[in-house]
Amino acid sequence: MKHIAIFASGQGTNAQAIIEYFKDHPSITVSLVLTNKPGAGVLQIAHHYKIISAIVSKKALEDEPTMSRLLDALEIDFIVLAGFLQKAPAFLLHKFSRQIVNIHPALLPKFGGKGMYGIKVHEAVLGNHETETGITIHYVNEQYDEGEIILQQRIAIEKTDTPHTLATKVQVLEHEWYPKTIEQVLA
Ligand code: GAR
């Protein structure tokens, strides 16, 4: 069995899609939901699916012995970032070399980087008069949103689109593609 940890800071709709997808999977299971936000919606999702959750401070996240103890105890092989607002520390990138992936709600390398999160991304896309947007799933490296791209999916932007309609359309793509891309990467 491959054991996945999902790191998320927000609502957790991607976490939910991933948990659902792997619920009865023969070789992949979600074993941990980790957040840095005590009130994050993703915690309720973990509770609902009876998945172990952990709330970690920035200090704990950056403490190698603490994180190694937690991840080793649950035999975590692979880390999925799903709206996680903190940078993965260098020791995690080493320990999980090419075993950490992220999703971004735009077509990287455009509209990425620090602070580019959620609705801000869609506002920037529309503000730049783009004709298309989409999702990017990529490996994680030391820089925000800069690791090797695994998959992109595109959608056309309509004249009537707003940041909120784009967010909804992009979220549909995320939920469809993130789980199966993780499955392919782990195969
Ligand atoms: C997702 O749209 C994800 O692409 C984005 O955060 C959202 C989390 O939503 N990530 C980034 O913007 C990373 N820079 P969720 O909590 O409902 O899964």
PDB file of N, CA and C and ligand atoms in Angstrom, residues 8-15 82-85 102-105 113 116-118 121-122 145 170-171 174-175, ligand 1:
ATOM      1  N   ALA A   8      -3.160  20.676   3.454  1.00  0.00           N
ATOM      2  CA  ALA A   8      -4.130  21.666   2.967  1.00  0.00           C
ATOM      3  C   ALA A   8      -4.376  22.727   4.026  1.00  0.00           C
ATOM      4  N   SER A   9      -4.675  23.944   3.568  1.00  0.00           N
ATOM      5  CA  SER A   9      -4.915  25.040   4.520  1.00  0.00           C
ATOM      6  C   SER A   9      -6.342  25.553   4.479  1.00  0.00           C
ATOM      7  N   GLY A  10      -7.133  25.085   3.512  1.00  0.00           N
ATOM      8  CA  GLY A  10      -8.436  25.732   3.305  1.00  0.00           C
ATOM      9  C   GLY A  10      -9.610  24.798   3.464  1.00  0.00           C
ATOM     10  N   GLN A  11     -10.548  25.025   2.558  1.00  0.00           N
ATOM     11  CA  GLN A  11     -11.825  24.316   2.557  1.00  0.00           C
ATOM     12  C   GLN A  11     -11.648  22.805   2.384  1.00  0.00           C
ATOM     13  N   GLY A  12     -10.742  22.447   1.508  1.00  0.00           N
ATOM     14  CA  GLY A  12     -10.441  21.032   1.338  1.00  0.00           C
ATOM     15  C   GLY A  12     -11.284  20.322   0.304  1.00  0.00           C
ATOM     16  N   THR A  13     -11.760  21.047  -0.712  1.00  0.00           N
ATOM     17  CA  THR A  13     -12.572  20.355  -1.722  1.00  0.00           C
ATOM     18  C   THR A  13     -11.697  19.395  -2.544  1.00  0.00           C
ATOM     19  N   ASN A  14     -10.450  19.773  -2.793  1.00  0.00           N
ATOM     20  CA  ASN A  14      -9.561  18.837  -3.496  1.00  0.00           C
ATOM     21  C   ASN A  14      -9.229  17.646  -2.611  1.00  0.00           C
ATOM     22  N   ALA A  15      -8.990  17.913  -1.350  1.00  0.00           N
ATOM     23  CA  ALA A  15      -8.714  16.808  -0.421  1.00  0.00           C
ATOM     24  C   ALA A  15      -9.875  15.815  -0.455  1.00  0.00           C
ATOM     25  N   ALA A  82      -2.651  20.511  -1.419  1.00  0.00           N
ATOM     26  CA  ALA A  82      -3.949  20.877  -1.995  1.00  0.00           C
ATOM     27  C   ALA A  82      -4.400  22.174  -1.327  1.00  0.00           C
ATOM     28  N   GLY A  83      -3.877  23.274  -1.861  1.00  0.00           N
ATOM     29  CA  GLY A  83      -4.172  24.567  -1.245  1.00  0.00           C
ATOM     30  C   GLY A  83      -3.451  24.719   0.085  1.00  0.00           C
ATOM     31  N   PHE A  84      -2.191  24.312   0.119  1.00  0.00           N
ATOM     32  CA  PHE A  84      -1.392  24.433   1.352  1.00  0.00           C
ATOM     33  C   PHE A  84      -0.591  25.721   1.264  1.00  0.00           C
ATOM     34  N   LEU A  85      -0.797  26.594   2.239  1.00  0.00           N
ATOM     35  CA  LEU A  85      -0.261  27.947   2.118  1.00  0.00           C
ATOM     36  C   LEU A  85       1.123  28.142   2.714  1.00  0.00           C
ATOM     37  N   ASN A 102       1.851  19.374  -6.265  1.00  0.00           N
ATOM     38  CA  ASN A 102       0.991  20.509  -5.949  1.00  0.00           C
ATOM     39  C   ASN A 102       0.049  20.754  -7.121  1.00  0.00           C
ATOM     40  N   ILE A 103      -1.068  21.407  -6.807  1.00  0.00           N
ATOM     41  CA  ILE A 103      -1.959  21.841  -7.896  1.00  0.00           C
ATOM     42  C   ILE A 103      -2.088  23.354  -7.830  1.00  0.00           C
ATOM     43  N   HIS A 104      -2.120  23.963  -8.994  1.00  0.00           N
ATOM     44  CA  HIS A 104      -2.245  25.420  -9.070  1.00  0.00           C
ATOM     45  C   HIS A 104      -3.405  25.757 -10.011  1.00  0.00           C
ATOM     46  N   PRO A 105      -4.247  26.732  -9.633  1.00  0.00           N
ATOM     47  CA  PRO A 105      -5.454  26.998 -10.430  1.00  0.00           C
ATOM     48  C   PRO A 105      -5.218  27.942 -11.602  1.00  0.00           C
ATOM     49  N   GLY A 113       3.534  31.871  -8.071  1.00  0.00           N
ATOM     50  CA  GLY A 113       4.426  32.566  -7.141  1.00  0.00           C
ATOM     51  C   GLY A 113       3.747  32.898  -5.824  1.00  0.00           C
ATOM     52  N   MET A 116       0.021  34.134  -4.853  1.00  0.00           N
ATOM     53  CA  MET A 116      -0.922  33.793  -5.918  1.00  0.00           C
ATOM     54  C   MET A 116      -1.726  32.581  -5.465  1.00  0.00           C
ATOM     55  N   TYR A 117      -2.878  32.863  -4.942  1.00  0.00           N
ATOM     56  CA  TYR A 117      -3.663  31.819  -4.318  1.00  0.00           C
ATOM     57  C   TYR A 117      -5.144  32.147  -4.494  1.00  0.00           C
ATOM     58  N   GLY A 118      -5.917  31.106  -4.740  1.00  0.00           N
ATOM     59  CA  GLY A 118      -7.375  31.250  -4.780  1.00  0.00           C
ATOM     60  C   GLY A 118      -7.844  32.320  -5.767  1.00  0.00           C
ATOM     61  N   VAL A 121      -5.703  34.569  -8.118  1.00  0.00           N
ATOM     62  CA  VAL A 121      -5.174  34.015  -9.365  1.00  0.00           C
ATOM     63  C   VAL A 121      -6.152  34.320 -10.508  1.00  0.00           C
ATOM     64  N   HIS A 122      -7.434  34.087 -10.248  1.00  0.00           N
ATOM     65  CA  HIS A 122      -8.433  34.284 -11.309  1.00  0.00           C
ATOM     66  C   HIS A 122      -8.597  35.773 -11.645  1.00  0.00           C
ATOM     67  N   ASP A 145       5.513  27.217  -6.908  1.00  0.00           N
ATOM     68  CA  ASP A 145       4.895  26.995  -8.223  1.00  0.00           C
ATOM     69  C   ASP A 145       5.895  26.828  -9.367  1.00  0.00           C
ATOM     70  N   VAL A 170     -12.568  26.069 -12.866  1.00  0.00           N
ATOM     71  CA  VAL A 170     -11.236  25.512 -12.601  1.00  0.00           C
ATOM     72  C   VAL A 170     -11.334  24.433 -11.518  1.00  0.00           C
ATOM     73  N   GLN A 171     -12.190  24.663 -10.552  1.00  0.00           N
ATOM     74  CA  GLN A 171     -12.344  23.674  -9.478  1.00  0.00           C
ATOM     75  C   GLN A 171     -12.874  22.333 -10.035  1.00  0.00           C
ATOM     76  N   GLU A 174      -9.979  20.621 -11.429  1.00  0.00           N
ATOM     77  CA  GLU A 174      -9.090  20.139 -10.363  1.00  0.00           C
ATOM     78  C   GLU A 174      -9.587  18.812  -9.806  1.00  0.00           C
ATOM     79  N   HIS A 175     -10.885  18.785  -9.509  1.00  0.00           N
ATOM     80  CA  HIS A 175     -11.428  17.569  -8.886  1.00  0.00           C
ATOM     81  C   HIS A 175     -11.399  16.383  -9.839  1.00  0.00           C
TER      82      HIS A 175
HETATM   83  C1  GAR B   1      -7.242  25.064  -5.124  1.00  0.00           C
HETATM   84  O1  GAR B   1      -7.937  25.755  -6.125  1.00  0.00           O
HETATM   85  C2  GAR B   1      -5.762  25.031  -5.473  1.00  0.00           C
HETATM   86  O2  GAR B   1      -5.514  25.005  -6.841  1.00  0.00           O
HETATM   87  C3  GAR B   1      -5.299  26.315  -4.859  1.00  0.00           C
HETATM   88  O3  GAR B   1      -5.971  26.358  -3.639  1.00  0.00           O
HETATM   89  C4  GAR B   1      -7.275  25.840  -3.808  1.00  0.00           C
HETATM   90  C5  GAR B   1      -7.617  24.971  -2.615  1.00  0.00           C
HETATM   91  O4  GAR B   1      -8.985  24.681  -2.624  1.00  0.00           O
HETATM   92  N1  GAR B   1      -3.868  26.339  -4.707  1.00  0.00           N
HETATM   93  C6  GAR B   1      -3.129  27.403  -4.990  1.00  0.00           C
HETATM   94  O5  GAR B   1      -3.601  28.476  -5.348  1.00  0.00           O
HETATM   95  C7  GAR B   1      -1.627  27.190  -4.831  1.00  0.00           C
HETATM   96  N2  GAR B   1      -0.904  28.332  -5.207  1.00  0.00           N
HETATM   97  P1  GAR B   1      -9.590  23.532  -1.733  1.00  0.00           P
HETATM   98  O6  GAR B   1      -9.180  23.818  -0.290  1.00  0.00           O
HETATM   99  O7  GAR B   1     -11.073  23.653  -1.906  1.00  0.00           O
HETATM  100  O8  GAR B   1      -9.044  22.236  -2.236  1.00  0.00           O
END
